Every structure is written in structure tokens, then in C-alpha cells.
PDB file of C-alpha atoms in Angstrom:
ATOM      1  CA  UNK D  98     -31.800 -33.997 -84.301  1.00  0.00           C
ATOM      2  CA  UNK D  99     -30.801 -37.247 -82.624  1.00  0.00           C
ATOM      3  CA  UNK D 100     -33.624 -39.557 -81.791  1.00  0.00           C
ATOM      4  CA  UNK D 101     -34.467 -39.754 -78.139  1.00  0.00           C
ATOM      5  CA  UNK D 102     -35.483 -42.936 -76.403  1.00  0.00           C
ATOM      6  CA  UNK D 103     -39.244 -43.107 -76.096  1.00  0.00           C
ATOM      7  CA  UNK D 104     -40.443 -42.833 -72.563  1.00  0.00           C
ATOM      8  CA  UNK D 105     -43.757 -44.016 -71.168  1.00  0.00           C
ATOM      9  CA  UNK D 106     -46.410 -46.133 -72.767  1.00  0.00           C
ATOM     10  CA  UNK D 107     -45.246 -49.303 -71.020  1.00  0.00           C
ATOM     11  CA  UNK D 108     -47.097 -51.079 -68.186  1.00  0.00           C
ATOM     12  CA  UNK D 109     -46.028 -50.205 -64.657  1.00  0.00           C
ATOM     13  CA  UNK D 110     -44.184 -52.853 -62.695  1.00  0.00           C
ATOM     14  CA  UNK D 111     -45.855 -54.236 -59.570  1.00  0.00           C
ATOM     15  CA  UNK D 112     -43.140 -52.665 -57.404  1.00  0.00           C
ATOM     16  CA  UNK D 113     -43.922 -49.228 -58.913  1.00  0.00           C
ATOM     17  CA  UNK D 114     -47.646 -49.661 -58.254  1.00  0.00           C
ATOM     18  CA  UNK D 115     -46.861 -50.695 -54.675  1.00  0.00           C
ATOM     19  CA  UNK D 116     -44.770 -47.550 -54.136  1.00  0.00           C
ATOM     20  CA  UNK D 117     -47.537 -45.370 -55.548  1.00  0.00           C
ATOM     21  CA  UNK D 118     -50.240 -46.838 -53.373  1.00  0.00           C
ATOM     22  CA  UNK D 119     -48.126 -46.574 -50.181  1.00  0.00           C
ATOM     23  CA  UNK D 120     -46.748 -43.063 -50.805  1.00  0.00           C
ATOM     24  CA  UNK D 121     -48.476 -40.604 -48.391  1.00  0.00           C
ATOM     25  CA  UNK D 122     -47.717 -37.730 -50.772  1.00  0.00           C
ATOM     26  CA  UNK D 123     -50.864 -38.578 -52.780  1.00  0.00           C
ATOM     27  CA  UNK D 124     -52.922 -38.156 -49.590  1.00  0.00           C
ATOM     28  CA  UNK D 125     -51.609 -34.615 -49.067  1.00  0.00           C
ATOM     29  CA  UNK D 126     -48.874 -35.569 -46.578  1.00  0.00           C
ATOM     30  CA  UNK D 127     -45.173 -34.802 -46.845  1.00  0.00           C
ATOM     31  CA  UNK D 128     -42.676 -36.864 -44.839  1.00  0.00           C
ATOM     32  CA  UNK D 129     -39.381 -35.133 -44.048  1.00  0.00           C
ATOM     33  CA  UNK D 130     -36.785 -36.087 -41.467  1.00  0.00           C
ATOM     34  CA  UNK D 131     -39.054 -38.667 -39.959  1.00  0.00           C
ATOM     35  CA  UNK D 132     -41.814 -36.057 -39.359  1.00  0.00           C
ATOM     36  CA  UNK D 133     -45.074 -35.589 -41.271  1.00  0.00           C
ATOM     37  CA  UNK D 134     -46.280 -32.183 -42.539  1.00  0.00           C
ATOM     38  CA  UNK D 135     -49.452 -31.143 -44.381  1.00  0.00           C
ATOM     39  CA  UNK D 136     -48.663 -30.449 -48.031  1.00  0.00           C
ATOM     40  CA  UNK D 137     -49.865 -27.434 -50.013  1.00  0.00           C
ATOM     41  CA  UNK D 138     -50.689 -29.574 -53.048  1.00  0.00           C
ATOM     42  CA  UNK D 139     -54.139 -30.959 -53.820  1.00  0.00           C
ATOM     43  CA  UNK D 140     -54.394 -34.548 -52.543  1.00  0.00           C
ATOM     44  CA  UNK D 141     -55.458 -37.287 -54.933  1.00  0.00           C
ATOM     45  CA  UNK D 142     -57.131 -39.392 -52.240  1.00  0.00           C
ATOM     46  CA  UNK D 143     -58.295 -38.743 -48.700  1.00  0.00           C
ATOM     47  CA  UNK D 144     -56.300 -39.881 -45.702  1.00  0.00           C
ATOM     48  CA  UNK D 145     -58.964 -42.462 -44.825  1.00  0.00           C
ATOM     49  CA  UNK D 146     -58.802 -43.936 -48.323  1.00  0.00           C
ATOM     50  CA  UNK D 147     -55.006 -43.986 -48.234  1.00  0.00           C
ATOM     51  CA  UNK D 148     -54.939 -45.756 -44.868  1.00  0.00           C
ATOM     52  CA  UNK D 149     -57.461 -48.268 -46.070  1.00  0.00           C
ATOM     53  CA  UNK D 150     -55.437 -49.126 -49.163  1.00  0.00           C
ATOM     54  CA  UNK D 151     -52.202 -49.377 -47.165  1.00  0.00           C
ATOM     55  CA  UNK D 152     -53.873 -51.685 -44.627  1.00  0.00           C
ATOM     56  CA  UNK D 153     -55.073 -53.947 -47.425  1.00  0.00           C
ATOM     57  CA  UNK D 154     -51.620 -54.096 -49.034  1.00  0.00           C
ATOM     58  CA  UNK D 155     -49.410 -54.418 -45.958  1.00  0.00           C
ATOM     59  CA  UNK D 156     -51.812 -56.244 -43.657  1.00  0.00           C
ATOM     60  CA  UNK D 157     -49.966 -55.334 -40.465  1.00  0.00           C
ATOM     61  CA  UNK D 158     -49.649 -58.028 -37.849  1.00  0.00           C
ATOM     62  CA  UNK D 159     -49.952 -60.870 -40.356  1.00  0.00           C
ATOM     63  CA  UNK D 160     -46.625 -62.391 -41.462  1.00  0.00           C
ATOM     64  CA  UNK D 161     -46.279 -63.136 -45.117  1.00  0.00           C
ATOM     65  CA  UNK D 162     -46.203 -66.879 -45.741  1.00  0.00           C
ATOM     66  CA  UNK D 163     -42.923 -68.322 -46.998  1.00  0.00           C
ATOM     67  CA  UNK D 164     -43.025 -70.668 -49.923  1.00  0.00           C
ATOM     68  CA  UNK D 165     -40.291 -72.946 -48.624  1.00  0.00           C
ATOM     69  CA  UNK D 166     -38.411 -73.225 -45.362  1.00  0.00           C
ATOM     70  CA  UNK D 167     -35.128 -75.134 -45.260  1.00  0.00           C
ATOM     71  CA  UNK D 168     -33.024 -76.024 -42.236  1.00  0.00           C
ATOM     72  CA  UNK D 169     -29.587 -74.721 -43.231  1.00  0.00           C
ATOM     73  CA  UNK D 170     -30.111 -71.930 -45.785  1.00  0.00           C
ATOM     74  CA  UNK D 171     -28.315 -68.713 -44.929  1.00  0.00           C
ATOM     75  CA  UNK D 172     -25.658 -70.324 -42.746  1.00  0.00           C
ATOM     76  CA  UNK D 173     -23.520 -72.254 -45.260  1.00  0.00           C
ATOM     77  CA  UNK D 174     -21.138 -70.594 -47.724  1.00  0.00           C
ATOM     78  CA  UNK D 175     -19.835 -71.833 -51.046  1.00  0.00           C
ATOM     79  CA  UNK D 176     -16.140 -72.699 -50.789  1.00  0.00           C
ATOM     80  CA  UNK D 177     -15.447 -71.647 -54.387  1.00  0.00           C
ATOM     81  CA  UNK D 178     -17.106 -68.238 -54.779  1.00  0.00           C
ATOM     82  CA  UNK D 179     -18.105 -67.390 -51.190  1.00  0.00           C
ATOM     83  CA  UNK D 180     -21.781 -66.901 -51.963  1.00  0.00           C
ATOM     84  CA  UNK D 181     -24.564 -68.283 -49.797  1.00  0.00           C
ATOM     85  CA  UNK D 182     -25.808 -71.829 -50.247  1.00  0.00           C
ATOM     86  CA  UNK D 183     -29.535 -72.206 -50.880  1.00  0.00           C
ATOM     87  CA  UNK D 184     -31.847 -75.198 -51.251  1.00  0.00           C
ATOM     88  CA  UNK D 185     -34.661 -76.355 -53.460  1.00  0.00           C
ATOM     89  CA  UNK D 186     -37.146 -79.219 -53.811  1.00  0.00           C
ATOM     90  CA  UNK D 187     -36.725 -81.737 -56.597  1.00  0.00           C
ATOM     91  CA  UNK D 188     -39.325 -84.274 -57.705  1.00  0.00           C
ATOM     92  CA  UNK D 189     -38.357 -87.300 -59.773  1.00  0.00           C
ATOM     93  CA  UNK D 190     -40.657 -88.702 -62.483  1.00  0.00           C
ATOM     94  CA  UNK D 191     -41.248 -91.620 -60.131  1.00  0.00           C
ATOM     95  CA  UNK D 192     -42.746 -89.234 -57.560  1.00  0.00           C
ATOM     96  CA  UNK D 193     -39.796 -89.368 -55.143  1.00  0.00           C
ATOM     97  CA  UNK D 194     -39.027 -86.096 -53.405  1.00  0.00           C
ATOM     98  CA  UNK D 195     -35.527 -84.773 -52.646  1.00  0.00           C
ATOM     99  CA  UNK D 196     -34.016 -81.588 -51.237  1.00  0.00           C
ATOM    100  CA  UNK D 197     -30.760 -80.335 -52.728  1.00  0.00           C
ATOM    101  CA  UNK D 198     -28.414 -77.642 -51.424  1.00  0.00           C
ATOM    102  CA  UNK D 199     -26.328 -75.663 -53.884  1.00  0.00           C
ATOM    103  CA  UNK D 200     -24.587 -72.318 -54.409  1.00  0.00           C
ATOM    104  CA  UNK D 201     -26.913 -69.432 -55.278  1.00  0.00           C
ATOM    105  CA  UNK D 202     -24.684 -68.595 -58.296  1.00  0.00           C
ATOM    106  CA  UNK D 203     -25.950 -65.012 -58.384  1.00  0.00           C
ATOM    107  CA  UNK D 204     -22.699 -63.143 -58.878  1.00  0.00           C
ATOM    108  CA  UNK D 205     -23.223 -60.339 -61.380  1.00  0.00           C
ATOM    109  CA  UNK D 206     -19.676 -60.327 -62.793  1.00  0.00           C
ATOM    110  CA  UNK D 207     -17.602 -63.271 -63.846  1.00  0.00           C
ATOM    111  CA  UNK D 208     -18.548 -66.853 -64.696  1.00  0.00           C
ATOM    112  CA  UNK D 209     -21.257 -68.713 -62.811  1.00  0.00           C
ATOM    113  CA  UNK D 210     -20.103 -70.934 -59.980  1.00  0.00           C
ATOM    114  CA  UNK D 211     -19.674 -74.528 -61.100  1.00  0.00           C
ATOM    115  CA  UNK D 212     -20.051 -76.118 -57.649  1.00  0.00           C
ATOM    116  CA  UNK D 213     -22.356 -79.178 -57.804  1.00  0.00           C
ATOM    117  CA  UNK D 214     -25.439 -79.589 -55.613  1.00  0.00           C
ATOM    118  CA  UNK D 215     -25.615 -82.023 -52.693  1.00  0.00           C
ATOM    119  CA  UNK D 216     -28.613 -83.886 -51.329  1.00  0.00           C
ATOM    120  CA  UNK D 217     -29.880 -82.860 -47.916  1.00  0.00           C
ATOM    121  CA  UNK D 218     -29.479 -86.358 -46.493  1.00  0.00           C
ATOM    122  CA  UNK D 219     -25.828 -86.434 -47.517  1.00  0.00           C
ATOM    123  CA  UNK D 220     -25.302 -82.998 -45.988  1.00  0.00           C
ATOM    124  CA  UNK D 221     -26.977 -83.955 -42.718  1.00  0.00           C
ATOM    125  CA  UNK D 222     -24.907 -87.138 -42.571  1.00  0.00           C
ATOM    126  CA  UNK D 223     -21.730 -85.027 -42.718  1.00  0.00           C
ATOM    127  CA  UNK D 224     -23.109 -82.750 -39.996  1.00  0.00           C
ATOM    128  CA  UNK D 225     -23.866 -85.728 -37.782  1.00  0.00           C
ATOM    129  CA  UNK D 226     -20.332 -87.058 -38.312  1.00  0.00           C
ATOM    130  CA  UNK D 227     -18.880 -83.689 -37.296  1.00  0.00           C
ATOM    131  CA  UNK D 228     -21.040 -83.555 -34.162  1.00  0.00           C
ATOM    132  CA  UNK D 229     -20.014 -87.112 -33.216  1.00  0.00           C
ATOM    133  CA  UNK D 230     -16.352 -86.078 -33.516  1.00  0.00           C
ATOM    134  CA  UNK D 231     -16.863 -83.908 -30.453  1.00  0.00           C
ATOM    135  CA  UNK D 232     -17.932 -86.837 -28.265  1.00  0.00           C
ATOM    136  CA  UNK D 233     -15.933 -87.773 -25.175  1.00  0.00           C
ATOM    137  CA  UNK D 234     -15.578 -91.419 -24.203  1.00  0.00           C
ATOM    138  CA  UNK D 235     -18.264 -92.339 -21.608  1.00  0.00           C
ATOM    139  CA  UNK D 236     -15.585 -93.597 -19.195  1.00  0.00           C
ATOM    140  CA  UNK D 237     -13.798 -90.242 -19.352  1.00  0.00           C
ATOM    141  CA  UNK D 238     -17.103 -88.338 -19.114  1.00  0.00           C
ATOM    142  CA  UNK D 239     -18.071 -90.206 -15.915  1.00  0.00           C
ATOM    143  CA  UNK D 240     -14.629 -89.644 -14.429  1.00  0.00           C
ATOM    144  CA  UNK D 241     -14.732 -85.908 -15.282  1.00  0.00           C
ATOM    145  CA  UNK D 242     -18.157 -85.415 -13.709  1.00  0.00           C
ATOM    146  CA  UNK D 243     -17.083 -87.364 -10.632  1.00  0.00           C
ATOM    147  CA  UNK D 244     -13.948 -85.265 -10.220  1.00  0.00           C
ATOM    148  CA  UNK D 245     -15.890 -82.045 -10.792  1.00  0.00           C
ATOM    149  CA  UNK D 246     -18.466 -82.976  -8.171  1.00  0.00           C
ATOM    150  CA  UNK D 247     -15.800 -83.914  -5.677  1.00  0.00           C
ATOM    151  CA  UNK D 248     -13.729 -80.769  -6.301  1.00  0.00           C
ATOM    152  CA  UNK D 249     -16.813 -78.550  -6.108  1.00  0.00           C
ATOM    153  CA  UNK D 250     -17.815 -80.053  -2.739  1.00  0.00           C
ATOM    154  CA  UNK D 251     -14.332 -79.631  -1.369  1.00  0.00           C
ATOM    155  CA  UNK D 252     -14.199 -76.035  -2.584  1.00  0.00           C
ATOM    156  CA  UNK D 253     -17.534 -75.239  -0.951  1.00  0.00           C
ATOM    157  CA  UNK D 254     -16.254 -76.651   2.330  1.00  0.00           C
ATOM    158  CA  UNK D 255     -13.028 -74.621   2.083  1.00  0.00           C
ATOM    159  CA  UNK D 256     -14.984 -71.430   1.388  1.00  0.00           C
ATOM    160  CA  UNK D 257     -17.206 -72.073   4.399  1.00  0.00           C
ATOM    161  CA  UNK D 258     -14.168 -72.497   6.665  1.00  0.00           C
ATOM    162  CA  UNK D 259     -12.635 -69.320   5.207  1.00  0.00           C
ATOM    163  CA  UNK D 260     -15.869 -67.384   5.735  1.00  0.00           C
ATOM    164  CA  UNK D 261     -16.032 -68.430   9.393  1.00  0.00           C
ATOM    165  CA  UNK D 262     -12.414 -67.386   9.956  1.00  0.00           C
ATOM    166  CA  UNK D 263     -13.111 -63.982   8.405  1.00  0.00           C
ATOM    167  CA  UNK D 264     -16.211 -63.495  10.503  1.00  0.00           C
ATOM    168  CA  UNK D 265     -14.242 -64.425  13.657  1.00  0.00           C
ATOM    169  CA  UNK D 266     -11.524 -61.936  12.736  1.00  0.00           C
ATOM    170  CA  UNK D 267     -14.124 -59.237  12.117  1.00  0.00           C
ATOM    171  CA  UNK D 268     -15.680 -59.746  15.557  1.00  0.00           C
ATOM    172  CA  UNK D 269     -12.214 -59.540  17.106  1.00  0.00           C
ATOM    173  CA  UNK D 270     -11.558 -56.212  15.367  1.00  0.00           C
ATOM    174  CA  UNK D 271     -14.971 -54.838  16.453  1.00  0.00           C
ATOM    175  CA  UNK D 272     -14.146 -55.786  20.072  1.00  0.00           C
ATOM    176  CA  UNK D 273     -10.822 -53.983  19.793  1.00  0.00           C
ATOM    177  CA  UNK D 274     -12.597 -50.865  18.516  1.00  0.00           C
ATOM    178  CA  UNK D 275     -14.958 -50.949  21.484  1.00  0.00           C
ATOM    179  CA  UNK D 276     -12.048 -51.389  23.933  1.00  0.00           C
ATOM    180  CA  UNK D 277     -10.148 -48.580  22.217  1.00  0.00           C
ATOM    181  CA  UNK D 278     -13.074 -46.221  22.824  1.00  0.00           C
ATOM    182  CA  UNK D 279     -13.131 -47.243  26.501  1.00  0.00           C
ATOM    183  CA  UNK D 280      -9.393 -46.620  26.848  1.00  0.00           C
ATOM    184  CA  UNK D 281      -9.835 -43.148  25.421  1.00  0.00           C
ATOM    185  CA  UNK D 282     -12.680 -42.379  27.825  1.00  0.00           C
ATOM    186  CA  UNK D 283     -10.450 -43.402  30.754  1.00  0.00           C
ATOM    187  CA  UNK D 284      -7.692 -41.164  29.385  1.00  0.00           C
ATOM    188  CA  UNK D 285      -5.379 -44.100  28.831  1.00  0.00           C
ATOM    189  CA  UNK D 286      -4.691 -42.843  25.305  1.00  0.00           C
ATOM    190  CA  UNK D 287      -4.034 -39.419  23.889  1.00  0.00           C
ATOM    191  CA  UNK D 288      -6.178 -38.033  21.124  1.00  0.00           C
ATOM    192  CA  UNK D 289      -3.490 -38.667  18.529  1.00  0.00           C
ATOM    193  CA  UNK D 290      -2.903 -42.271  19.670  1.00  0.00           C
ATOM    194  CA  UNK D 291      -6.653 -42.937  19.731  1.00  0.00           C
ATOM    195  CA  UNK D 292      -7.217 -41.539  16.221  1.00  0.00           C
ATOM    196  CA  UNK D 293      -4.284 -43.440  14.705  1.00  0.00           C
ATOM    197  CA  UNK D 294      -5.271 -46.785  16.240  1.00  0.00           C
ATOM    198  CA  UNK D 295      -8.958 -46.300  15.432  1.00  0.00           C
ATOM    199  CA  UNK D 296      -8.180 -45.509  11.768  1.00  0.00           C
ATOM    200  CA  UNK D 297      -6.043 -48.680  11.469  1.00  0.00           C
ATOM    201  CA  UNK D 298      -8.754 -50.843  13.065  1.00  0.00           C
ATOM    202  CA  UNK D 299     -11.518 -49.329  10.942  1.00  0.00           C
ATOM    203  CA  UNK D 300      -9.488 -49.970   7.793  1.00  0.00           C
ATOM    204  CA  UNK D 301      -8.981 -53.570   8.845  1.00  0.00           C
ATOM    205  CA  UNK D 302     -12.674 -53.885   9.639  1.00  0.00           C
ATOM    206  CA  UNK D 303     -13.657 -52.625   6.150  1.00  0.00           C
ATOM    207  CA  UNK D 304     -11.193 -54.969   4.480  1.00  0.00           C
ATOM    208  CA  UNK D 305     -12.635 -57.985   6.323  1.00  0.00           C
ATOM    209  CA  UNK D 306     -16.226 -56.977   5.505  1.00  0.00           C
ATOM    210  CA  UNK D 307     -15.350 -56.705   1.808  1.00  0.00           C
ATOM    211  CA  UNK D 308     -13.760 -60.158   1.818  1.00  0.00           C
ATOM    212  CA  UNK D 309     -16.838 -61.641   3.483  1.00  0.00           C
ATOM    213  CA  UNK D 310     -19.183 -59.936   1.047  1.00  0.00           C
ATOM    214  CA  UNK D 311     -17.146 -60.898  -2.029  1.00  0.00           C
ATOM    215  CA  UNK D 312     -18.426 -63.769  -4.208  1.00  0.00           C
ATOM    216  CA  UNK D 313     -15.754 -66.252  -5.155  1.00  0.00           C
ATOM    217  CA  UNK D 314     -16.344 -67.525  -8.699  1.00  0.00           C
ATOM    218  CA  UNK D 315     -13.762 -70.276  -8.498  1.00  0.00           C
ATOM    219  CA  UNK D 316     -16.425 -72.987  -8.817  1.00  0.00           C
ATOM    220  CA  UNK D 317     -18.479 -71.204 -11.479  1.00  0.00           C
ATOM    221  CA  UNK D 318     -16.670 -73.068 -14.238  1.00  0.00           C
ATOM    222  CA  UNK D 319     -17.747 -76.522 -13.080  1.00  0.00           C
ATOM    223  CA  UNK D 320     -21.401 -76.341 -14.141  1.00  0.00           C
ATOM    224  CA  UNK D 321     -20.844 -74.823 -17.626  1.00  0.00           C
ATOM    225  CA  UNK D 322     -18.075 -77.345 -18.350  1.00  0.00           C
ATOM    226  CA  UNK D 323     -20.253 -80.229 -17.213  1.00  0.00           C
ATOM    227  CA  UNK D 324     -23.151 -78.980 -19.304  1.00  0.00           C
ATOM    228  CA  UNK D 325     -20.909 -78.619 -22.347  1.00  0.00           C
ATOM    229  CA  UNK D 326     -19.633 -82.200 -21.959  1.00  0.00           C
ATOM    230  CA  UNK D 327     -23.136 -83.559 -21.525  1.00  0.00           C
ATOM    231  CA  UNK D 328     -24.459 -81.590 -24.505  1.00  0.00           C
ATOM    232  CA  UNK D 329     -21.565 -82.696 -26.764  1.00  0.00           C
ATOM    233  CA  UNK D 330     -22.170 -86.357 -25.957  1.00  0.00           C
ATOM    234  CA  UNK D 331     -25.904 -86.171 -26.681  1.00  0.00           C
ATOM    235  CA  UNK D 332     -26.017 -83.626 -29.478  1.00  0.00           C
ATOM    236  CA  UNK D 333     -25.764 -86.234 -32.244  1.00  0.00           C
ATOM    237  CA  UNK D 334     -28.857 -88.140 -31.043  1.00  0.00           C
ATOM    238  CA  UNK D 335     -30.773 -84.872 -30.609  1.00  0.00           C
ATOM    239  CA  UNK D 336     -29.680 -83.840 -34.124  1.00  0.00           C
ATOM    240  CA  UNK D 337     -30.991 -87.073 -35.670  1.00  0.00           C
ATOM    241  CA  UNK D 338     -34.309 -86.937 -33.830  1.00  0.00           C
ATOM    242  CA  UNK D 339     -34.891 -83.171 -34.067  1.00  0.00           C
ATOM    243  CA  UNK D 340     -36.839 -81.092 -36.530  1.00  0.00           C
ATOM    244  CA  UNK D 341     -35.268 -78.576 -38.925  1.00  0.00           C
ATOM    245  CA  UNK D 342     -35.179 -75.812 -36.333  1.00  0.00           C
ATOM    246  CA  UNK D 343     -33.556 -78.064 -33.728  1.00  0.00           C
ATOM    247  CA  UNK D 344     -30.953 -79.301 -36.169  1.00  0.00           C
ATOM    248  CA  UNK D 345     -29.986 -75.756 -37.143  1.00  0.00           C
ATOM    249  CA  UNK D 346     -29.756 -74.696 -33.488  1.00  0.00           C
ATOM    250  CA  UNK D 347     -27.522 -77.660 -32.552  1.00  0.00           C
ATOM    251  CA  UNK D 348     -25.200 -77.032 -35.498  1.00  0.00           C
ATOM    252  CA  UNK D 349     -24.950 -73.328 -34.670  1.00  0.00           C
ATOM    253  CA  UNK D 350     -24.188 -74.228 -31.009  1.00  0.00           C
ATOM    254  CA  UNK D 351     -21.245 -76.560 -31.645  1.00  0.00           C
ATOM    255  CA  UNK D 352     -19.954 -75.346 -34.999  1.00  0.00           C
ATOM    256  CA  UNK D 353     -19.237 -72.220 -37.004  1.00  0.00           C
ATOM    257  CA  UNK D 354     -18.284 -71.081 -40.508  1.00  0.00           C
ATOM    258  CA  UNK D 355     -19.624 -74.066 -42.492  1.00  0.00           C
ATOM    259  CA  UNK D 356     -18.137 -74.185 -46.018  1.00  0.00           C
ATOM    260  CA  UNK D 357     -19.403 -76.439 -48.831  1.00  0.00           C
ATOM    261  CA  UNK D 358     -16.884 -77.447 -51.514  1.00  0.00           C
ATOM    262  CA  UNK D 359     -17.403 -80.266 -54.009  1.00  0.00           C
ATOM    263  CA  UNK D 360     -20.221 -81.702 -51.884  1.00  0.00           C
ATOM    264  CA  UNK D 361     -17.897 -81.807 -48.839  1.00  0.00           C
ATOM    265  CA  UNK D 362     -18.938 -79.771 -45.820  1.00  0.00           C
ATOM    266  CA  UNK D 363     -16.192 -78.362 -43.575  1.00  0.00           C
ATOM    267  CA  UNK D 364     -17.198 -76.982 -40.155  1.00  0.00           C
ATOM    268  CA  UNK D 365     -15.081 -75.330 -37.499  1.00  0.00           C
ATOM    269  CA  UNK D 366     -15.769 -76.187 -33.860  1.00  0.00           C
ATOM    270  CA  UNK D 367     -16.783 -73.347 -31.601  1.00  0.00           C
ATOM    271  CA  UNK D 368     -13.870 -71.837 -29.641  1.00  0.00           C
ATOM    272  CA  UNK D 369     -15.190 -72.905 -26.238  1.00  0.00           C
ATOM    273  CA  UNK D 370     -15.363 -76.532 -27.473  1.00  0.00           C
ATOM    274  CA  UNK D 371     -11.771 -76.316 -28.696  1.00  0.00           C
ATOM    275  CA  UNK D 372     -10.579 -74.818 -25.397  1.00  0.00           C
ATOM    276  CA  UNK D 373     -12.292 -77.507 -23.378  1.00  0.00           C
ATOM    277  CA  UNK D 374     -10.942 -80.207 -25.684  1.00  0.00           C
ATOM    278  CA  UNK D 375      -7.407 -78.975 -25.147  1.00  0.00           C
ATOM    279  CA  UNK D 376      -7.854 -78.771 -21.384  1.00  0.00           C
ATOM    280  CA  UNK D 377      -9.271 -82.275 -21.225  1.00  0.00           C
ATOM    281  CA  UNK D 378      -6.801 -83.826 -23.640  1.00  0.00           C
ATOM    282  CA  UNK D 379      -3.673 -82.292 -22.054  1.00  0.00           C
ATOM    283  CA  UNK D 380      -4.804 -82.349 -18.459  1.00  0.00           C
ATOM    284  CA  UNK D 381      -2.293 -83.813 -16.021  1.00  0.00           C
ATOM    285  CA  UNK D 382      -5.046 -84.919 -13.665  1.00  0.00           C
ATOM    286  CA  UNK D 383      -6.195 -87.780 -15.956  1.00  0.00           C
ATOM    287  CA  UNK D 384      -5.765 -91.213 -14.420  1.00  0.00           C
ATOM    288  CA  UNK D 385      -2.723 -92.889 -15.917  1.00  0.00           C
ATOM    289  CA  UNK D 386      -4.749 -95.822 -17.261  1.00  0.00           C
ATOM    290  CA  UNK D 387      -7.094 -93.489 -19.148  1.00  0.00           C
ATOM    291  CA  UNK D 388      -4.167 -91.761 -20.859  1.00  0.00           C
ATOM    292  CA  UNK D 389      -2.239 -94.919 -21.710  1.00  0.00           C
ATOM    293  CA  UNK D 390      -5.265 -96.899 -22.917  1.00  0.00           C
ATOM    294  CA  UNK D 391      -6.288 -94.179 -25.349  1.00  0.00           C
ATOM    295  CA  UNK D 392      -9.716 -93.573 -23.831  1.00  0.00           C
ATOM    296  CA  UNK D 393      -9.660 -89.905 -24.824  1.00  0.00           C
ATOM    297  CA  UNK D 394     -11.644 -89.875 -28.079  1.00  0.00           C
ATOM    298  CA  UNK D 395     -12.231 -86.128 -28.448  1.00  0.00           C
ATOM    299  CA  UNK D 396     -11.238 -85.504 -32.044  1.00  0.00           C
ATOM    300  CA  UNK D 397      -8.489 -83.022 -32.731  1.00  0.00           C
ATOM    301  CA  UNK D 398     -10.292 -80.125 -34.389  1.00  0.00           C
TER     302      UNK D 398
END
């Protein structure tokens, strides 16, 4: 008879103990399809005892403390193996403290990733340099905001004039409808003539009412574009002065798909930043002096 592997006799793992203590089966309850049913087996513990143990283990409402919290873990990928980049604290014999980011190197098959680690200060310096590459020259920024304000004011004035013309046309059509009814009462129109003309005037009246009620979104792009320009020009200072959460938020706002390869971080600019950069760089409305003097400093991304 072949020898069989011995089973049992070894200590239970903590995860196994946790599953045992949180399994309602031992309290006489069977869970099936998301519903609970009373079991026909003899329970090991009472429901009150089970709930008490589960409350002590899980402690609902109290988040489990994290040992370490780093600013950029979970958002950077290793450029060699594609795994996530993690971070850890390092303490030198002299007592100096450093934070290093490196590949998790947890791939089950194949050789371990040989990518070196990079210090957090070096990584943040590269992030700051990327954010500063999105800056627009202050002269161009002031000119853009001035043009936007002027164009927005002119557009508002044009829309007001258009609205008044539409309202005047609507009143004229309503007067024609009233006169048409009077002409029918005085038998100046036949029934067929009256119905045809009234239908045409009513259709015109509805069309004018819809145009007056419609919201023109032609100026809606001014404020987001201005906010994006303002944010891009101040993001670097906010990044340097911010805490870990602020730095992560700023980087996620302006960049995407960060890849770390040989201690070099490559970040792609968000699509809206690229679109705005192209519009600003290739715009024909730039003053000639700004184009010829090379004042446009938005980096090609």
C-alpha cells in the first residue's frame, strides 16, 4: 500500500481561525444565495456568542490602521515588468531617514525584476519638472485671459441682442394670430384659409419660443479653459508646498500612466491639457510679436 500524506496534527493558520470564528454555520445558520436559513444541525455556539466574537474580530466602524502611507504607491508602474511600484522606509546607520520607490517584484513565474529603486526626493523632482513643462508664459497667459474676457463680454452682448429680436418676432406672430382670429369672426377668411394660416403661425410661434428658451453654450468653454491655464501655471508651487495627498491629486489631475524605468519617470499629459496646448500653440489669433519672439513656452508633450 502506498504511503499517504499525513493530514492534520499541524497548527491552524490565523486565516483559518478567522474563517472559523466568522462562519455563521457554527451558530446554527446556513447562508445560501444571500439569504439566511436556520440549520438542522446542532449549533456549537449561540447566536449571541457568535455575534459577540465577530464584533470583537471585525470591529465594524473602526478602520484598520495602516502601517505606512506613501504618496504615489498604486499609481506608478514598472517599465520593465509592468508590475506596480511600491515604497518603503530606509534608515541609515547615521539615523538619516529615506523613502525609496521600487518595483514590487512579485511575479510568480520568471526572473525577479532587476529595476533599481529611486529615492522619493528624486522622484518628486522629476514630477515637479513634468508639471513645470505644462506652464504657459505669463505674458501669453495674461493675453489669453484678456482675450477670453473680451470675447465672453462681446458674446453675452450679442446673445442679448439676439434674444430681444426673437422676443420682438414672437410678439409680432402673436399679434398676427389675434388678428387672424378677428378676420375669421368677420368672415373675411374661409375655414380652410383660417386653419392653414393659423397652423403656419402657430408653428412659427413654437419655433421662436424654443429658440428663446434654448441655452447657448458657446461661452461655456471660456471658464474651464481659463481655470486649466491658471491651474497649470500654479500646480508646480502647489505640488512643492502640498502634503502627500495634495501631491498625488495634482499629479493625477495633469498626468496619466506614469512609468518608472531605470530611475527615470515618464508621465503622459492628460488629453485635455494636450488639446489645449495644441489650440494655444497653433492658434492664428496670437499677436504676431508673441509668435515671433517665442513666448509660447508650453512644452510639446
